């Protein structure tokens, strides 16, 4: 891990404008049991709504740290301006964090400026980044928790976010990847994997969130298996610079015909 570039209160990596503009879209994470929005995830978009991939492809290695810092600040500023009262979940790039405490200064400053409580911030470890220095990642999580933030491991079940991460790290939340969630209501193999993950999460004291829910049947099966926190197009698509809402009928359809309870649920 390269050394921190902060000198006398200034950092040559994070300060200065990016050569492009961007904004945020907000997608709800819902509590199906309570039938309300639990949190929002901030998702980067281009200034005119271009997809995240297009924005990320335009970032050079030299701009990575500055972009990570700018995303945090913009997400908190926009969430505050939009009047969000739920928790805010922000993706972060572990390889763009050099010294955890120094790299948190901009986050702490904007949170204090807009009055955003630290307990309402969740940082998601981006699965697509391979982090070879686990000690460094553990130091990041420790520093975030020291300030009252919570940490989630994103896209669990694919890529780099696998069981060995849980052996070393202690996240608060675990987000099941959409490729594991898809067709979970009718695919026995996916069902077996998810049910085993529910038991594991219960033993480890982790809160599970299912990503990529696209049908009422998937949502119903997940709920009856013990996963009440869900996110996906079934509930709402990300709203550009706005807080997406969830129609009541989305919850009603899931609760309309509950399946028999399973033993996997941690209750």
Short mmCIF file of C-alpha atoms in Angstrom, two decimals:
data_model
loop_
_atom_site.label_atom_id
_atom_site.label_comp_id
_atom_site.label_asym_id
_atom_site.label_seq_id
_atom_site.Cartn_x
_atom_site.Cartn_y
_atom_site.Cartn_z
CA UNK A 1 0.00 0.00 0.00
CA UNK A 2 1.44 3.37 -1.01
CA UNK A 3 2.03 5.99 1.65
CA UNK A 4 -0.46 8.74 2.47
CA UNK A 5 0.05 11.90 0.41
CA UNK A 6 -1.38 14.27 3.02
CA UNK A 7 1.09 16.97 4.11
CA UNK A 8 0.26 19.86 6.47
CA UNK A 9 -3.46 19.30 6.08
CA UNK A 10 -3.46 19.01 2.30
CA UNK A 11 -3.45 15.99 0.01
CA UNK A 12 -2.25 16.08 -3.57
CA UNK A 13 -4.25 12.94 -4.38
CA UNK A 14 -7.72 14.03 -3.28
CA UNK A 15 -7.76 17.79 -3.68
CA UNK A 16 -8.62 19.57 -6.89
CA UNK A 17 -11.45 19.23 -9.39
CA UNK A 18 -12.07 16.15 -11.49
CA UNK A 19 -12.02 16.64 -15.29
CA UNK A 20 -15.65 15.48 -15.52
CA UNK A 21 -18.89 15.99 -13.63
CA UNK A 22 -21.12 13.32 -12.11
CA UNK A 23 -24.16 12.96 -9.91
CA UNK A 24 -25.87 10.32 -7.76
CA UNK A 25 -28.95 8.14 -8.10
CA UNK A 26 -30.56 6.67 -5.00
CA UNK A 27 -32.09 3.19 -4.79
CA UNK A 28 -34.03 2.06 -1.72
CA UNK A 29 -33.16 -0.90 0.47
CA UNK A 30 -36.46 -2.03 1.93
CA UNK A 31 -37.52 -3.82 5.09
CA UNK A 32 -40.16 -6.18 3.73
CA UNK A 33 -41.32 -7.24 7.19
CA UNK A 34 -42.05 -3.67 8.26
CA UNK A 35 -43.08 -2.57 4.77
CA UNK A 36 -40.93 0.53 4.66
CA UNK A 37 -37.66 1.88 3.28
CA UNK A 38 -34.74 0.94 5.50
CA UNK A 39 -31.92 2.79 3.70
CA UNK A 40 -30.83 4.18 0.33
CA UNK A 41 -27.77 3.21 -1.67
CA UNK A 42 -26.01 6.02 -3.53
CA UNK A 43 -25.07 4.96 -7.06
CA UNK A 44 -22.82 7.08 -9.26
CA UNK A 45 -24.17 8.39 -12.57
CA UNK A 46 -22.92 10.73 -15.25
CA UNK A 47 -24.05 14.35 -15.18
CA UNK A 48 -26.78 13.53 -17.71
CA UNK A 49 -27.65 10.19 -16.16
CA UNK A 50 -25.05 8.05 -17.93
CA UNK A 51 -24.61 4.59 -16.32
CA UNK A 52 -22.03 3.92 -13.62
CA UNK A 53 -19.85 1.82 -15.92
CA UNK A 54 -19.41 4.71 -18.33
CA UNK A 55 -18.35 7.00 -15.49
CA UNK A 56 -15.95 4.46 -13.99
CA UNK A 57 -14.36 3.73 -17.37
CA UNK A 58 -13.39 7.39 -17.67
CA UNK A 59 -11.39 7.43 -14.42
CA UNK A 60 -7.62 7.15 -14.60
CA UNK A 61 -5.49 5.58 -11.87
CA UNK A 62 -4.31 9.04 -10.88
CA UNK A 63 -7.91 10.19 -10.38
CA UNK A 64 -9.12 7.15 -8.43
CA UNK A 65 -8.50 8.50 -4.93
CA UNK A 66 -9.95 11.92 -5.76
CA UNK A 67 -13.03 10.29 -7.29
CA UNK A 68 -13.61 8.07 -4.24
CA UNK A 69 -13.48 11.10 -1.95
CA UNK A 70 -15.70 13.17 -4.26
CA UNK A 71 -18.34 10.40 -4.38
CA UNK A 72 -18.63 10.33 -0.60
CA UNK A 73 -19.01 14.08 -0.34
CA UNK A 74 -21.52 14.32 -3.19
CA UNK A 75 -23.63 11.41 -1.88
CA UNK A 76 -23.93 12.95 1.59
CA UNK A 77 -24.59 16.45 0.26
CA UNK A 78 -27.31 15.26 -2.13
CA UNK A 79 -28.94 12.95 0.44
CA UNK A 80 -29.11 15.83 2.88
CA UNK A 81 -30.49 18.24 0.28
CA UNK A 82 -33.17 15.70 -0.70
CA UNK A 83 -34.26 15.38 2.91
CA UNK A 84 -33.31 11.72 3.37
CA UNK A 85 -34.11 10.46 6.86
CA UNK A 86 -33.04 6.86 6.32
CA UNK A 87 -29.49 5.52 6.45
CA UNK A 88 -27.23 6.21 3.46
CA UNK A 89 -25.11 3.43 1.96
CA UNK A 90 -22.02 4.49 0.00
CA UNK A 91 -19.65 2.29 -2.01
CA UNK A 92 -15.97 2.83 -1.35
CA UNK A 93 -12.81 1.66 -3.05
CA UNK A 94 -10.46 0.04 -0.49
CA UNK A 95 -7.46 0.46 -2.78
CA UNK A 96 -8.09 4.23 -2.84
CA UNK A 97 -7.69 4.51 0.94
CA UNK A 98 -4.11 5.14 1.98
CA UNK A 99 -4.39 6.13 5.65
CA UNK A 100 -7.87 5.49 7.08
CA UNK A 101 -8.07 8.42 9.50
CA UNK A 102 -6.70 10.95 7.03
CA UNK A 103 -8.92 9.63 4.25
CA UNK A 104 -11.98 10.11 6.45
CA UNK A 105 -11.42 13.83 6.99
CA UNK A 106 -13.53 14.93 4.00
CA UNK A 107 -16.33 12.52 5.00
CA UNK A 108 -16.34 13.78 8.57
CA UNK A 109 -16.26 17.41 7.44
CA UNK A 110 -19.24 17.15 5.10
CA UNK A 111 -21.19 15.06 7.63
CA UNK A 112 -20.69 17.71 10.28
CA UNK A 113 -21.47 20.53 7.86
CA UNK A 114 -24.85 19.10 6.78
CA UNK A 115 -25.65 17.51 10.14
CA UNK A 116 -25.53 13.88 8.99
CA UNK A 117 -25.24 11.48 11.98
CA UNK A 118 -22.42 8.92 11.64
CA UNK A 119 -24.71 6.05 12.67
CA UNK A 120 -26.74 6.70 9.49
CA UNK A 121 -23.76 6.06 7.19
CA UNK A 122 -22.97 2.61 5.80
CA UNK A 123 -19.86 2.01 3.72
CA UNK A 124 -19.99 -0.87 1.25
CA UNK A 125 -16.73 -2.59 0.36
CA UNK A 126 -16.76 -2.80 -3.44
CA UNK A 127 -16.51 -6.45 -4.44
CA UNK A 128 -14.80 -5.79 -7.79
CA UNK A 129 -11.63 -4.60 -6.06
CA UNK A 130 -9.09 -7.24 -5.10
CA UNK A 131 -7.47 -6.23 -1.81
CA UNK A 132 -4.28 -8.19 -1.18
CA UNK A 133 -3.48 -6.38 2.08
CA UNK A 134 -6.11 -7.71 4.49
CA UNK A 135 -4.46 -5.97 7.46
CA UNK A 136 -4.96 -2.65 5.71
CA UNK A 137 -8.61 -3.44 5.01
CA UNK A 138 -9.12 -4.43 8.65
CA UNK A 139 -7.57 -1.10 9.69
CA UNK A 140 -10.05 0.73 7.44
CA UNK A 141 -13.03 -1.09 8.96
CA UNK A 142 -11.74 -0.47 12.49
CA UNK A 143 -11.34 3.25 11.80
CA UNK A 144 -14.81 3.52 10.28
CA UNK A 145 -16.40 1.78 13.24
CA UNK A 146 -14.49 4.03 15.62
CA UNK A 147 -16.34 6.98 14.11
CA UNK A 148 -19.72 5.25 14.37
CA UNK A 149 -20.04 4.17 10.72
CA UNK A 150 -21.24 0.71 9.72
CA UNK A 151 -19.60 -1.50 7.08
CA UNK A 152 -21.14 -3.87 4.54
CA UNK A 153 -19.48 -6.47 2.33
CA UNK A 154 -21.04 -6.04 -1.12
CA UNK A 155 -21.86 -8.68 -3.75
CA UNK A 156 -21.25 -11.67 -1.50
CA UNK A 157 -21.19 -14.97 -3.37
CA UNK A 158 -19.17 -13.87 -6.39
CA UNK A 159 -15.80 -12.41 -7.31
CA UNK A 160 -13.50 -11.48 -4.45
CA UNK A 161 -16.20 -11.30 -1.75
CA UNK A 162 -16.02 -14.88 -0.55
CA UNK A 163 -15.81 -16.88 2.67
CA UNK A 164 -12.15 -16.07 3.31
CA UNK A 165 -13.12 -12.38 3.61
CA UNK A 166 -15.46 -13.24 6.48
CA UNK A 167 -12.72 -15.21 8.23
CA UNK A 168 -10.58 -12.06 8.49
CA UNK A 169 -13.07 -9.19 8.44
CA UNK A 170 -16.03 -8.37 10.65
CA UNK A 171 -18.55 -6.44 8.55
CA UNK A 172 -21.93 -5.45 9.99
CA UNK A 173 -23.87 -6.37 6.87
CA UNK A 174 -23.57 -8.86 4.03
CA UNK A 175 -25.17 -8.15 0.65
CA UNK A 176 -26.02 -11.22 -1.44
CA UNK A 177 -25.10 -10.75 -5.08
CA UNK A 178 -27.97 -10.55 -7.57
CA UNK A 179 -26.61 -13.56 -9.48
CA UNK A 180 -27.23 -15.67 -6.40
CA UNK A 181 -30.67 -14.13 -5.78
CA UNK A 182 -32.01 -14.50 -9.35
CA UNK A 183 -34.65 -17.26 -9.57
CA UNK A 184 -34.09 -18.18 -5.93
CA UNK A 185 -37.79 -19.02 -5.58
CA UNK A 186 -37.48 -21.95 -8.02
CA UNK A 187 -33.81 -22.95 -8.19
CA UNK A 188 -32.97 -25.62 -5.54
CA UNK A 189 -29.22 -25.03 -5.81
CA UNK A 190 -29.55 -21.30 -5.15
CA UNK A 191 -31.96 -22.07 -2.34
CA UNK A 192 -29.46 -24.38 -0.67
CA UNK A 193 -26.69 -21.78 -0.91
CA UNK A 194 -28.84 -18.96 0.42
CA UNK A 195 -30.23 -21.05 3.27
CA UNK A 196 -26.68 -21.99 4.31
CA UNK A 197 -25.69 -18.31 4.17
CA UNK A 198 -28.63 -17.39 6.44
CA UNK A 199 -27.44 -19.90 9.05
CA UNK A 200 -23.85 -18.65 8.75
CA UNK A 201 -24.91 -15.00 9.06
CA UNK A 202 -26.94 -15.83 12.15
CA UNK A 203 -23.93 -17.50 13.78
CA UNK A 204 -21.67 -14.55 12.89
CA UNK A 205 -24.14 -11.85 13.89
CA UNK A 206 -24.39 -10.41 10.36
CA UNK A 207 -27.39 -8.66 8.82
CA UNK A 208 -28.20 -10.00 5.35
CA UNK A 209 -29.44 -7.88 2.43
CA UNK A 210 -30.57 -9.51 -0.83
CA UNK A 211 -29.65 -7.50 -3.95
CA UNK A 212 -31.25 -7.74 -7.36
CA UNK A 213 -34.76 -8.78 -6.33
CA UNK A 214 -36.89 -8.54 -9.49
CA UNK A 215 -40.08 -10.49 -8.73
CA UNK A 216 -42.58 -10.84 -5.89
CA UNK A 217 -41.89 -14.58 -5.84
CA UNK A 218 -38.18 -14.00 -5.18
CA UNK A 219 -38.99 -11.48 -2.47
CA UNK A 220 -41.48 -13.82 -0.83
CA UNK A 221 -39.07 -16.77 -0.82
CA UNK A 222 -36.27 -14.62 0.63
CA UNK A 223 -38.55 -13.25 3.33
CA UNK A 224 -39.70 -16.70 4.40
CA UNK A 225 -36.07 -17.87 4.44
CA UNK A 226 -35.16 -15.10 6.86
CA UNK A 227 -33.97 -12.22 4.65
CA UNK A 228 -36.27 -9.27 5.21
CA UNK A 229 -33.93 -6.56 3.89
CA UNK A 230 -34.09 -6.50 0.10
CA UNK A 231 -33.11 -4.29 -2.81
CA UNK A 232 -33.84 -4.45 -6.51
CA UNK A 233 -35.86 -3.31 -9.52
CA UNK A 234 -38.97 -5.05 -8.17
CA UNK A 235 -39.20 -2.37 -5.49
CA UNK A 236 -37.75 0.62 -7.34
CA UNK A 237 -35.11 1.57 -9.87
CA UNK A 238 -32.44 4.09 -8.86
CA UNK A 239 -33.80 7.64 -9.07
CA UNK A 240 -31.47 10.31 -10.47
CA UNK A 241 -30.88 13.00 -7.84
CA UNK A 242 -34.14 11.93 -6.15
CA UNK A 243 -35.37 9.51 -3.51
CA UNK A 244 -37.21 6.64 -5.17
CA UNK A 245 -40.39 5.50 -3.43
CA UNK A 246 -41.85 1.99 -3.17
CA UNK A 247 -45.55 1.43 -4.00
CA UNK A 248 -47.51 -0.30 -1.22
CA UNK A 249 -48.66 -2.98 -3.65
CA UNK A 250 -45.08 -4.23 -3.95
CA UNK A 251 -45.11 -5.18 -0.29
CA UNK A 252 -48.68 -6.49 -0.48
CA UNK A 253 -47.80 -8.88 -3.30
CA UNK A 254 -44.98 -10.41 -1.27
CA UNK A 255 -47.15 -10.87 1.81
CA UNK A 256 -50.20 -12.07 -0.13
CA UNK A 257 -49.34 -15.78 -0.18
CA UNK A 258 -46.53 -16.62 2.25
CA UNK A 259 -44.71 -19.90 1.84
CA UNK A 260 -44.26 -22.35 4.73
CA UNK A 261 -41.58 -21.24 7.14
CA UNK A 262 -38.15 -22.80 6.81
CA UNK A 263 -35.63 -23.78 9.40
CA UNK A 264 -32.91 -21.54 7.97
CA UNK A 265 -34.38 -18.30 9.29
CA UNK A 266 -32.55 -16.64 12.18
CA UNK A 267 -35.36 -15.32 14.38
#
